[in-house]
Amino acid sequence: MHGPVTDWFDEHARDLPWRRPEAGAWGVMVSEFMLQQTPVSRVLPVYEQWLARWPRPADLAAEAPGEAVRAWGRLGYPRRALRLHAAASAIQERHGGDVPREHAQLLALPGVGEYTAAAVASFAYGQRHAVLDTNVRRVFARAVAGRQFPPNATTAAERKLARALLPDDEKLAARWAAATMELGALLCTARSPECGRCPIAAQCAWRQAGSPVHDGPPRRIQTYAGTDRQVRGKLLAVLREAVAPVPQQVLDAVWDEPVQRARALDGLVSDGLVEPLGGGRYRLPLT
């Protein structure tokens, strides 16, 4: 599958700023943090503003973590902003401001897990690593395992398969990682796969089996309206816009249900996203 998939990628890959040579390893890392559970269309404007303001890890590390939360805007899951700030600080302290090349050093950074370390090593430094995001897992589930969807959580069997499918050549392996991800994002989508345009449709085990419907555990469907996530987002929106500490009564006005509102605010404080001050005032964190 390597040739057809990478040839398709060469012709159809989107021109995304983190794929350009000038993005560098820091640009790749920022994009990987932002793209977790967030579509490209929402990430693009925030990514460009972020890199314009903080073109190097040292630039971000020099700012208060609350500024990272403020600049994160409405991307969602704002703890990612704190983790990226912590990673930038560690890069500055441990690696002289340069994103490390070694997979183990990347994995040791705050907020960097198995996927992100492999993605940065592969996409920024052209190394040979299995990069397993949701899109890649779906491509492998269909093309090789003959299933419509992968398991809800990444399994050891999926990791073993991904390593087995990696090309031996390091440069080709890095290209393969990006190409399979793009294939899942553009053609082998969750809801409406475009099998007629897929470069490996003739080899796809799922297609050969008649495209059977998923019969495993129910797939997780994320909700937002009415959840604590929505309340947290509303509270953070007020704090992001404020230039001074925000009184409790201002935050109280964003959500009618007091128990859920208090729970959401307590969660933000516990996560380090909001700093409580005396007199019932709150602000984004300074340290």
Coordinates of C-alpha atoms in Angstrom, one line a residue:
M1 CA 0.0 0.0 0.0
H2 CA 2.9 2.3 0.5
G3 CA 3.3 3.5 -3.1
P4 CA -0.4 4.1 -3.9
V5 CA -1.0 6.0 -0.7
T6 CA 2.1 8.2 -0.8
D7 CA 1.6 8.9 -4.5
W8 CA -2.0 10.0 -3.7
F9 CA -0.7 12.2 -0.9
D10 CA 1.9 13.8 -3.2
E11 CA -1.0 14.9 -5.4
H12 CA -3.8 15.7 -3.0
A13 CA -2.2 16.7 0.3
R14 CA -3.6 20.0 1.7
D15 CA -1.2 22.9 1.9
L16 CA -1.2 23.4 5.6
P17 CA 1.2 25.9 7.4
W18 CA 2.6 23.2 9.7
R19 CA 3.6 21.1 6.7
R20 CA 5.8 23.9 5.3
P21 CA 9.6 23.8 5.9
E22 CA 9.5 27.1 7.6
A23 CA 7.2 25.8 10.3
G24 CA 10.0 23.9 12.0
A25 CA 9.6 21.5 14.9
W26 CA 8.0 24.1 17.1
G27 CA 5.3 24.8 14.5
V28 CA 4.7 21.1 14.1
M29 CA 4.4 20.7 17.9
V30 CA 1.9 23.6 18.2
S31 CA -0.2 22.2 15.5
E32 CA -0.3 18.7 17.1
F33 CA -1.5 20.2 20.4
M34 CA -4.2 22.2 18.7
L35 CA -5.4 19.5 16.4
Q36 CA -6.3 17.1 19.2
Q37 CA -10.1 16.7 18.9
T38 CA -10.3 19.9 16.9
P39 CA -10.8 20.3 13.1
V40 CA -8.3 22.0 10.9
S41 CA -10.7 24.8 10.0
R42 CA -10.9 26.0 13.6
V43 CA -7.2 25.5 14.3
L44 CA -5.8 27.5 11.3
P45 CA -6.6 31.1 12.5
V46 CA -5.5 30.4 16.1
Y47 CA -2.4 28.6 14.9
E48 CA -1.3 31.5 12.7
Q49 CA -1.9 34.1 15.5
W50 CA 0.0 31.9 18.0
L51 CA 3.1 31.5 15.9
A52 CA 3.1 35.2 15.0
R53 CA 3.1 36.0 18.7
W54 CA 5.3 33.1 20.0
P55 CA 7.5 31.9 17.1
R56 CA 9.8 30.0 19.4
P57 CA 9.2 28.0 22.6
A58 CA 11.2 30.6 24.6
D59 CA 8.7 33.3 23.6
L60 CA 5.8 31.4 25.0
A61 CA 7.7 30.3 28.1
A62 CA 8.4 34.0 28.9
E63 CA 4.7 34.7 29.2
A64 CA 2.3 33.8 32.0
P65 CA 0.4 30.6 31.4
G66 CA -2.8 32.5 31.6
E67 CA -1.8 34.3 28.3
A68 CA -1.7 30.9 26.6
V69 CA -5.2 30.2 27.9
R70 CA -6.3 33.6 26.6
A71 CA -4.8 33.0 23.2
W72 CA -6.3 29.6 23.0
G73 CA -9.6 31.2 22.4
R74 CA -12.5 28.9 21.7
L75 CA -10.5 25.9 20.4
G76 CA -11.9 23.9 23.3
Y77 CA -10.1 21.6 25.9
P78 CA -8.1 24.6 27.2
R79 CA -5.9 22.4 29.4
R80 CA -4.0 21.8 26.2
A81 CA -2.9 25.5 26.3
L82 CA -1.4 25.0 29.8
R83 CA 0.3 21.8 28.7
L84 CA 1.8 23.5 25.6
H85 CA 3.0 26.3 27.8
A86 CA 4.6 23.8 30.2
A87 CA 6.2 22.0 27.3
A88 CA 7.7 25.3 26.0
S89 CA 9.1 26.0 29.5
A90 CA 10.7 22.6 29.6
I91 CA 12.1 22.9 26.1
Q92 CA 13.7 26.2 27.2
E93 CA 15.1 24.9 30.4
R94 CA 16.2 21.4 29.3
H95 CA 17.1 21.8 25.6
G96 CA 18.2 25.4 25.2
G97 CA 15.0 26.5 23.5
D98 CA 15.1 23.9 20.6
V99 CA 12.4 21.2 20.3
P100 CA 14.4 17.9 21.0
R101 CA 14.8 15.4 18.2
E102 CA 14.9 12.3 20.3
H103 CA 11.6 10.5 20.8
A104 CA 12.4 9.7 24.4
Q105 CA 13.2 13.4 25.1
L106 CA 9.9 14.5 23.4
L107 CA 8.0 11.9 25.5
A108 CA 9.5 13.3 28.7
L109 CA 8.1 16.8 28.0
P110 CA 5.0 17.9 30.0
G111 CA 1.8 17.2 28.1
V112 CA 3.5 15.1 25.4
G113 CA 2.1 11.6 25.1
E114 CA 2.8 8.6 22.9
Y115 CA 1.0 10.1 19.8
T116 CA 2.4 13.6 20.0
A117 CA 6.0 12.4 20.5
A118 CA 5.8 10.1 17.5
A119 CA 4.1 12.8 15.4
V120 CA 6.7 15.5 16.1
A121 CA 9.6 13.1 15.6
S122 CA 8.1 11.9 12.3
F123 CA 6.7 15.1 10.8
A124 CA 9.3 17.5 12.1
Y125 CA 12.4 15.3 11.9
G126 CA 11.5 12.7 9.3
Q127 CA 12.0 9.8 11.7
R128 CA 10.5 6.3 11.5
H129 CA 7.6 6.0 14.0
A130 CA 4.1 4.7 14.1
V131 CA 1.8 7.7 14.3
L132 CA -1.6 6.6 15.4
D133 CA -4.3 9.2 15.4
T134 CA -8.1 8.6 14.9
N135 CA -7.8 8.9 11.2
V136 CA -4.9 6.5 10.8
R137 CA -6.6 4.0 13.1
R138 CA -9.7 4.1 10.9
V139 CA -7.8 3.6 7.7
F140 CA -5.9 0.6 9.2
A141 CA -9.2 -0.9 10.6
R142 CA -10.8 -0.8 7.2
A143 CA -8.0 -1.5 4.9
V144 CA -6.3 -4.3 6.9
A145 CA -8.6 -5.5 9.6
G146 CA -11.8 -5.3 7.6
R147 CA -13.8 -3.4 10.2
Q148 CA -15.7 -0.2 9.7
F149 CA -14.3 1.4 12.9
P150 CA -11.4 0.8 15.2
P151 CA -11.9 0.2 18.9
N152 CA -12.8 3.1 21.1
A153 CA -9.3 3.2 22.7
T154 CA -6.0 2.3 21.0
T155 CA -5.1 -1.3 21.5
A156 CA -1.8 -3.2 21.6
A157 CA -2.9 -5.0 18.5
E158 CA -3.3 -1.7 16.6
R159 CA 0.2 -0.6 17.7
K160 CA 1.7 -3.8 16.5
L161 CA -0.1 -3.6 13.2
A162 CA 1.0 0.1 12.7
R163 CA 4.6 -0.9 13.3
A164 CA 4.3 -3.8 10.9
L165 CA 3.0 -1.5 8.2
L166 CA 5.8 1.0 8.6
P167 CA 8.2 1.2 5.6
D168 CA 11.8 0.3 6.4
D169 CA 13.1 3.5 4.9
E170 CA 13.0 6.3 7.4
K171 CA 12.0 9.1 4.9
L172 CA 9.3 6.9 3.3
A173 CA 8.0 6.0 6.8
A174 CA 7.6 9.6 7.7
R175 CA 5.8 10.2 4.4
W176 CA 3.6 7.2 5.0
A177 CA 2.6 8.5 8.4
A178 CA 1.4 11.8 7.0
A179 CA -0.2 10.2 4.0
T180 CA -2.3 7.7 6.0
M181 CA -3.5 10.5 8.2
E182 CA -4.5 12.6 5.3
L183 CA -6.3 9.7 3.7
G184 CA -8.4 9.2 6.8
A185 CA -9.1 12.9 7.0
L186 CA -10.1 13.5 3.4
L187 CA -11.4 10.2 2.0
C188 CA -11.7 7.4 4.5
T189 CA -13.9 9.5 6.8
A190 CA -16.1 8.2 9.6
R191 CA -19.4 9.1 8.1
S192 CA -19.1 9.3 4.4
P193 CA -16.0 7.4 3.1
E194 CA -15.3 8.2 -0.6
C195 CA -14.2 4.7 -1.6
G196 CA -14.4 5.5 -5.3
R197 CA -11.5 7.9 -4.9
C198 CA -9.4 5.9 -2.5
P199 CA -6.0 4.7 -3.9
I200 CA -6.2 1.4 -2.1
A201 CA -9.9 0.6 -2.5
A202 CA -9.1 -2.6 -4.4
Q203 CA -7.0 -3.8 -1.6
C204 CA -9.3 -2.7 1.3
A205 CA -10.4 -5.7 3.4
W206 CA -13.5 -3.9 4.6
R207 CA -14.6 -3.3 1.0
Q208 CA -13.8 -6.9 0.0
A209 CA -16.0 -8.1 2.9
G210 CA -18.9 -6.0 1.6
S211 CA -18.4 -3.0 3.9
P212 CA -20.0 -4.6 7.0
V213 CA -21.6 -2.3 9.5
H214 CA -19.8 -1.8 12.9
D215 CA -20.9 -4.5 15.4
G216 CA -18.6 -3.7 18.3
P217 CA -19.2 -1.5 21.4
P218 CA -21.2 1.7 20.7
R219 CA -18.9 4.5 19.5
R220 CA -18.6 7.4 21.9
I221 CA -20.5 10.5 20.8
Q222 CA -19.4 13.7 22.4
T223 CA -22.1 16.1 23.5
Y224 CA -21.6 19.8 24.4
A225 CA -24.9 21.7 25.0
G226 CA -25.8 21.8 28.7
T227 CA -22.7 20.0 29.9
D228 CA -20.1 21.2 32.3
R229 CA -17.8 21.7 29.3
Q230 CA -20.2 24.3 28.0
V231 CA -20.3 26.1 31.4
R232 CA -16.5 26.0 31.7
G233 CA -16.3 27.5 28.2
K234 CA -18.6 30.4 29.1
L235 CA -16.7 31.1 32.3
L236 CA -13.4 31.1 30.5
A237 CA -14.7 33.4 27.8
V238 CA -15.5 36.1 30.4
L239 CA -12.0 35.7 32.0
R240 CA -10.2 35.8 28.6
E241 CA -11.9 39.1 27.7
A242 CA -11.1 40.7 31.1
V243 CA -8.1 42.9 31.7
A244 CA -8.6 42.9 35.5
P245 CA -9.7 40.2 38.0
V246 CA -13.4 39.3 37.5
P247 CA -15.8 39.5 40.5
Q248 CA -17.9 36.4 41.4
Q249 CA -21.2 38.1 40.5
V250 CA -20.0 38.6 36.9
L251 CA -19.3 34.9 36.5
D252 CA -22.6 34.1 38.2
A253 CA -24.4 35.8 35.3
V254 CA -23.1 33.4 32.6
W255 CA -25.1 30.3 33.7
D256 CA -28.4 30.1 35.6
E257 CA -28.0 26.8 37.4
P258 CA -25.8 27.6 40.5
V259 CA -24.7 24.0 41.4
Q260 CA -23.4 23.2 37.9
R261 CA -21.9 26.7 37.6
A262 CA -20.0 26.2 40.9
R263 CA -18.9 22.8 39.9
A264 CA -17.5 24.1 36.6
L265 CA -15.7 26.9 38.3
D266 CA -14.2 24.6 40.9
G267 CA -13.0 22.3 38.1
L268 CA -11.3 25.2 36.3
V269 CA -9.5 26.2 39.5
S270 CA -8.5 22.6 40.1
D271 CA -7.2 22.3 36.6
G272 CA -5.1 25.4 37.0
L273 CA -7.0 27.3 34.3
V274 CA -8.4 29.9 36.7
E275 CA -6.7 31.5 39.8
P276 CA -8.9 32.5 42.7
L277 CA -8.1 35.8 44.5
G278 CA -9.3 37.4 47.7
G279 CA -12.7 39.0 47.8
G280 CA -14.3 36.5 45.5
R281 CA -12.4 37.6 42.4
Y282 CA -10.9 35.3 39.7
R283 CA -8.3 35.7 36.9
L284 CA -6.4 33.6 34.4
P285 CA -3.2 32.1 36.0
L286 CA 0.0 34.1 36.2
T287 CA 2.2 31.2 37.4

